[in-house]
């Protein structure tokens, strides 16, 4: 039977499994142990000793007597080849267990580190790629939401403007003597719950300053709500004003003298009636 010598890879795995140091990193070789055990020249075999008759049992030696060494204890002749004992373990067997092969060198460690770095870089690149993909989507969604919100607000405001405000009272404006103008007044309730008077007057554009008033039925009190510019205008009614107490809508011609009182020169006037 021929023994096959283990390779460096086998010794390297044994070295790693046992956790040995670099001091025993070299792989053992059978040739090294064989050259150390064999002598330079083979010695001639010793002649067999002559058979001797068995000696009779010796008597007990007296105290102090020295016994002669037996022939079996005599040293072997120089150059004689010693026969290995049956119980001795072969040196290569012990070395195979004790000394594993070399550990992975720096090149192998560098290769492992390179593989790890490439994997980490790939994962990092994938994360950055996902961020780059997600960012335009988020920006686009934000733009769509902004445009949708603006468009919805404009649409709602246009609906509010297009929807006519409910009319709660109207008045026909009749001219006073010396005037040929005419018109109409309506009280509307706005979307925010306030009230305003919408006045339309024709035939009085040459009157200069024209002021709109709310007047009591007996003319004992009046409230100015603004100046009319052109043929029509919207005038807010102050909160708390009871139109049942101030049912008359009056448009007067006013001089530009800074006097806030009514001039007494009314162009048209009419009484509000609830719709």
Coordinates of C-alpha atoms in Angstrom, one line a residue:
X1 CA 0.0 0.0 0.0
X2 CA 1.4 3.5 -1.0
X3 CA 0.7 6.5 1.2
X4 CA -0.3 9.7 -0.6
X5 CA 1.2 12.9 0.9
X6 CA -1.5 15.6 1.7
X7 CA -1.3 18.8 -0.3
X8 CA -0.8 22.4 1.0
X9 CA -4.6 23.1 0.8
X10 CA -5.3 20.2 3.2
X11 CA -2.6 21.5 5.7
X12 CA -4.1 25.0 5.3
X13 CA -7.6 23.9 6.3
X14 CA -6.1 21.9 9.3
X15 CA -4.2 25.0 10.3
X16 CA -7.3 27.2 10.2
X17 CA -9.5 24.6 12.0
X18 CA -7.0 24.3 14.9
X19 CA -6.4 28.1 15.1
X20 CA -2.5 27.6 15.0
X21 CA -0.1 30.5 14.8
X22 CA 2.2 31.4 11.9
X23 CA 5.1 29.8 13.6
X24 CA 3.9 26.4 12.4
X25 CA 2.5 27.6 9.1
X26 CA 4.9 25.6 6.9
X27 CA 3.5 22.3 5.5
X28 CA 5.3 19.2 6.8
X29 CA 6.9 16.8 4.3
X30 CA 7.5 13.1 4.7
X31 CA 10.8 13.4 2.9
X32 CA 12.2 15.7 5.6
X33 CA 11.4 13.1 8.3
X34 CA 12.6 10.1 6.3
X35 CA 16.0 11.8 5.6
X36 CA 16.5 12.5 9.3
X37 CA 15.6 8.9 10.4
X38 CA 17.7 6.9 7.9
X39 CA 21.6 6.6 8.4
X40 CA 24.0 7.6 5.7
X41 CA 25.2 4.0 5.0
X42 CA 23.4 0.8 5.9
X43 CA 25.1 -1.1 8.7
X44 CA 25.9 -4.8 8.4
X45 CA 23.5 -7.0 10.3
X46 CA 24.9 -8.4 13.6
X47 CA 25.5 -12.1 13.7
X48 CA 23.0 -14.0 15.8
X49 CA 24.3 -14.9 19.2
X50 CA 24.8 -18.6 20.0
X51 CA 22.0 -20.3 21.7
X52 CA 23.0 -21.0 25.3
X53 CA 21.4 -23.3 27.7
X54 CA 19.0 -21.8 30.1
X55 CA 20.7 -20.9 33.3
X56 CA 19.5 -22.3 36.4
X57 CA 17.8 -19.9 38.7
X58 CA 20.3 -18.0 40.6
X59 CA 20.3 -18.1 44.3
X60 CA 19.4 -15.0 46.2
X61 CA 22.4 -12.8 46.2
X62 CA 23.8 -11.7 49.5
X63 CA 23.4 -8.1 50.5
X64 CA 26.1 -6.0 48.9
X65 CA 26.8 -8.4 46.1
X66 CA 26.8 -7.0 42.6
X67 CA 25.2 -8.9 39.8
X68 CA 26.9 -9.2 36.4
X69 CA 25.2 -7.6 33.5
X70 CA 23.5 -10.1 31.2
X71 CA 24.3 -10.5 27.6
X72 CA 20.9 -9.0 26.6
X73 CA 21.9 -5.7 28.2
X74 CA 25.1 -5.4 26.2
X75 CA 25.1 -2.4 23.8
X76 CA 24.7 -3.0 20.2
X77 CA 27.7 -2.7 17.9
X78 CA 28.4 0.8 16.4
X79 CA 26.6 1.3 13.1
X80 CA 23.9 -1.3 13.9
X81 CA 20.4 -0.2 12.7
X82 CA 17.9 0.1 15.5
X83 CA 14.6 -1.6 14.9
X84 CA 11.6 0.6 15.7
X85 CA 9.5 -0.7 18.6
X86 CA 6.0 -1.8 18.0
X87 CA 4.4 0.8 20.2
X88 CA 6.3 3.8 18.8
X89 CA 4.2 6.2 16.8
X90 CA 5.6 7.3 13.4
X91 CA 6.9 10.8 13.3
X92 CA 5.0 11.9 10.2
X93 CA 1.7 10.9 11.8
X94 CA 2.4 13.2 14.8
X95 CA 3.5 16.0 12.5
X96 CA 0.4 15.6 10.4
X97 CA -1.8 16.4 13.4
X98 CA 0.4 19.0 15.0
X99 CA 1.5 21.1 12.1
X100 CA -1.1 22.3 9.6
X101 CA -0.4 24.0 6.3
X102 CA 0.1 27.7 5.7
X103 CA -2.6 30.2 6.4
X104 CA -4.1 32.3 3.6
X105 CA -1.7 35.0 2.5
X106 CA -2.3 38.7 2.1
X107 CA -3.3 38.3 -1.5
X108 CA -6.1 35.9 -0.5
X109 CA -7.2 38.2 2.3
X110 CA -7.2 41.2 -0.2
X111 CA -9.3 39.2 -2.6
X112 CA -11.9 38.5 0.1
X113 CA -11.9 42.2 1.1
X114 CA -12.3 43.2 -2.5
X115 CA -15.4 41.0 -2.8
X116 CA -16.9 42.5 0.3
X117 CA -16.2 46.1 -0.9
X118 CA -17.8 45.4 -4.3
X119 CA -20.9 44.0 -2.6
X120 CA -21.1 47.0 -0.3
X121 CA -20.7 49.4 -3.2
X122 CA -23.4 47.6 -5.1
X123 CA -25.8 48.0 -2.3
X124 CA -24.9 51.7 -1.8
X125 CA -25.3 52.2 -5.6
X126 CA -28.7 50.6 -5.5
X127 CA -29.8 52.8 -2.6
X128 CA -28.6 56.0 -4.5
X129 CA -30.4 54.7 -7.6
X130 CA -33.6 54.3 -5.7
X131 CA -33.3 57.8 -4.3
X132 CA -32.7 59.2 -7.8
X133 CA -35.7 57.4 -9.1
X134 CA -37.9 58.5 -6.1
X135 CA -36.9 62.2 -6.1
X136 CA -38.3 63.1 -9.6
X137 CA -41.5 61.2 -8.7
X138 CA -41.9 63.1 -5.5
X139 CA -41.3 66.4 -7.3
X140 CA -43.7 65.6 -10.0
X141 CA -46.4 64.6 -7.4
X142 CA -45.8 67.9 -5.5
X143 CA -46.1 69.9 -8.7
X144 CA -49.3 68.0 -9.7
X145 CA -50.8 68.7 -6.2
X146 CA -49.8 72.4 -6.3
X147 CA -51.3 72.8 -9.8
X148 CA -54.4 70.9 -8.8
X149 CA -54.9 73.0 -5.6
X150 CA -54.5 76.3 -7.5
X151 CA -56.8 75.1 -10.3
X152 CA -59.4 73.9 -7.8
X153 CA -59.2 77.3 -6.0
X154 CA -59.7 79.2 -9.2
X155 CA -62.5 76.9 -10.2
X156 CA -64.3 77.4 -6.9
X157 CA -63.8 81.2 -7.0
X158 CA -65.2 81.3 -10.6
X159 CA -68.2 79.3 -9.4
X160 CA -68.8 81.8 -6.6
X161 CA -68.5 84.7 -9.0
X162 CA -70.8 83.1 -11.6
X163 CA -73.4 82.1 -9.1
X164 CA -75.8 85.0 -8.6
X165 CA -76.1 86.3 -5.1
X166 CA -79.5 85.9 -3.6
X167 CA -81.6 89.1 -3.7
X168 CA -83.5 89.9 -0.5
X169 CA -85.0 93.3 -1.4
X170 CA -85.5 95.6 -4.5
X171 CA -86.5 99.2 -5.1
X172 CA -87.5 101.2 -8.2
X173 CA -85.6 104.5 -8.3
X174 CA -87.8 107.4 -9.5
X175 CA -86.4 110.8 -10.5
X176 CA -87.0 114.0 -8.5
X177 CA -88.3 117.1 -10.2
X178 CA -85.6 118.6 -12.5
X179 CA -84.0 115.2 -13.2
X180 CA -84.7 112.8 -16.0
X181 CA -82.7 109.9 -14.5
X182 CA -84.1 106.5 -13.5
X183 CA -82.8 103.3 -12.0
X184 CA -83.1 100.3 -9.7
X185 CA -81.6 99.2 -6.4
X186 CA -81.2 95.6 -5.1
X187 CA -80.1 94.3 -1.7
X188 CA -78.0 91.1 -2.1
X189 CA -76.7 88.7 0.5
X190 CA -73.0 87.8 -0.2
X191 CA -71.4 84.4 0.3
X192 CA -69.8 85.6 3.5
X193 CA -73.2 86.5 5.0
X194 CA -72.9 90.3 4.5
X195 CA -75.4 92.6 2.7
X196 CA -74.8 95.1 -0.1
X197 CA -76.9 97.5 -2.2
X198 CA -76.4 97.2 -6.0
X199 CA -77.4 100.5 -7.6
X200 CA -78.0 101.0 -11.4
X201 CA -78.8 104.6 -12.5
X202 CA -79.0 106.0 -16.0
X203 CA -79.4 109.6 -17.3
X204 CA -77.4 111.3 -14.4
X205 CA -73.8 111.2 -15.5
X206 CA -73.5 115.0 -15.7
X207 CA -74.5 115.4 -12.0
X208 CA -70.9 115.6 -10.7
X209 CA -70.5 113.9 -7.4
X210 CA -73.3 111.4 -6.7
X211 CA -73.7 110.0 -3.2
X212 CA -75.8 106.9 -2.2
X213 CA -77.8 107.0 1.1
X214 CA -80.1 104.8 3.2
X215 CA -82.8 107.0 4.7
X216 CA -85.6 106.4 7.2
X217 CA -89.2 106.5 6.0
X218 CA -89.9 109.9 7.7
X219 CA -86.4 111.3 6.6
X220 CA -85.5 111.7 10.3
X221 CA -82.2 109.8 9.8
X222 CA -79.9 108.8 7.0
X223 CA -76.7 106.8 6.4
X224 CA -74.1 107.4 3.6
X225 CA -72.9 104.2 2.0
X226 CA -70.6 105.6 -0.7
X227 CA -70.1 107.6 -4.0
X228 CA -71.5 106.3 -7.3
X229 CA -68.9 106.2 -10.1
X230 CA -70.5 105.6 -13.4
X231 CA -73.9 104.0 -13.9
X232 CA -73.7 101.2 -11.3
X233 CA -72.0 100.3 -8.1
X234 CA -71.9 97.9 -5.1
X235 CA -72.2 99.4 -1.6
X236 CA -71.8 97.5 1.6
X237 CA -74.6 97.9 4.2
X238 CA -73.1 98.3 7.7
X239 CA -73.7 95.4 10.1
X240 CA -76.5 96.2 12.5
X241 CA -78.5 98.4 10.2
X242 CA -82.1 97.4 10.1
X243 CA -83.5 97.9 6.6
X244 CA -87.0 98.1 7.9
X245 CA -85.9 101.3 9.7
X246 CA -84.0 102.6 6.7
X247 CA -86.0 101.4 3.7
X248 CA -85.3 104.3 1.3
X249 CA -82.4 104.3 -1.2
X250 CA -81.5 107.8 -2.3
X251 CA -78.9 109.1 -4.9
X252 CA -78.1 112.8 -4.5
X253 CA -76.0 115.3 -6.3
X254 CA -73.3 116.7 -4.0
X255 CA -71.0 119.7 -4.4
X256 CA -67.3 119.2 -3.9
X257 CA -67.1 121.2 -0.7
X258 CA -66.1 118.6 1.8
X259 CA -69.4 118.8 3.7
X260 CA -70.5 115.2 4.6
X261 CA -74.2 116.2 5.0
X262 CA -76.8 115.6 2.4
X263 CA -77.1 118.5 -0.1
X264 CA -80.9 118.2 -0.3
X265 CA -80.6 117.8 -4.1
X266 CA -81.8 114.2 -4.6
X267 CA -81.6 112.7 -8.2
X268 CA -83.6 109.5 -7.7
X269 CA -85.1 107.7 -4.7
X270 CA -87.1 104.4 -4.1
X271 CA -88.4 102.3 -1.3
X272 CA -87.0 98.7 -0.7
X273 CA -89.4 95.9 -0.7
X274 CA -88.6 92.4 0.5
X275 CA -88.6 89.8 -2.2

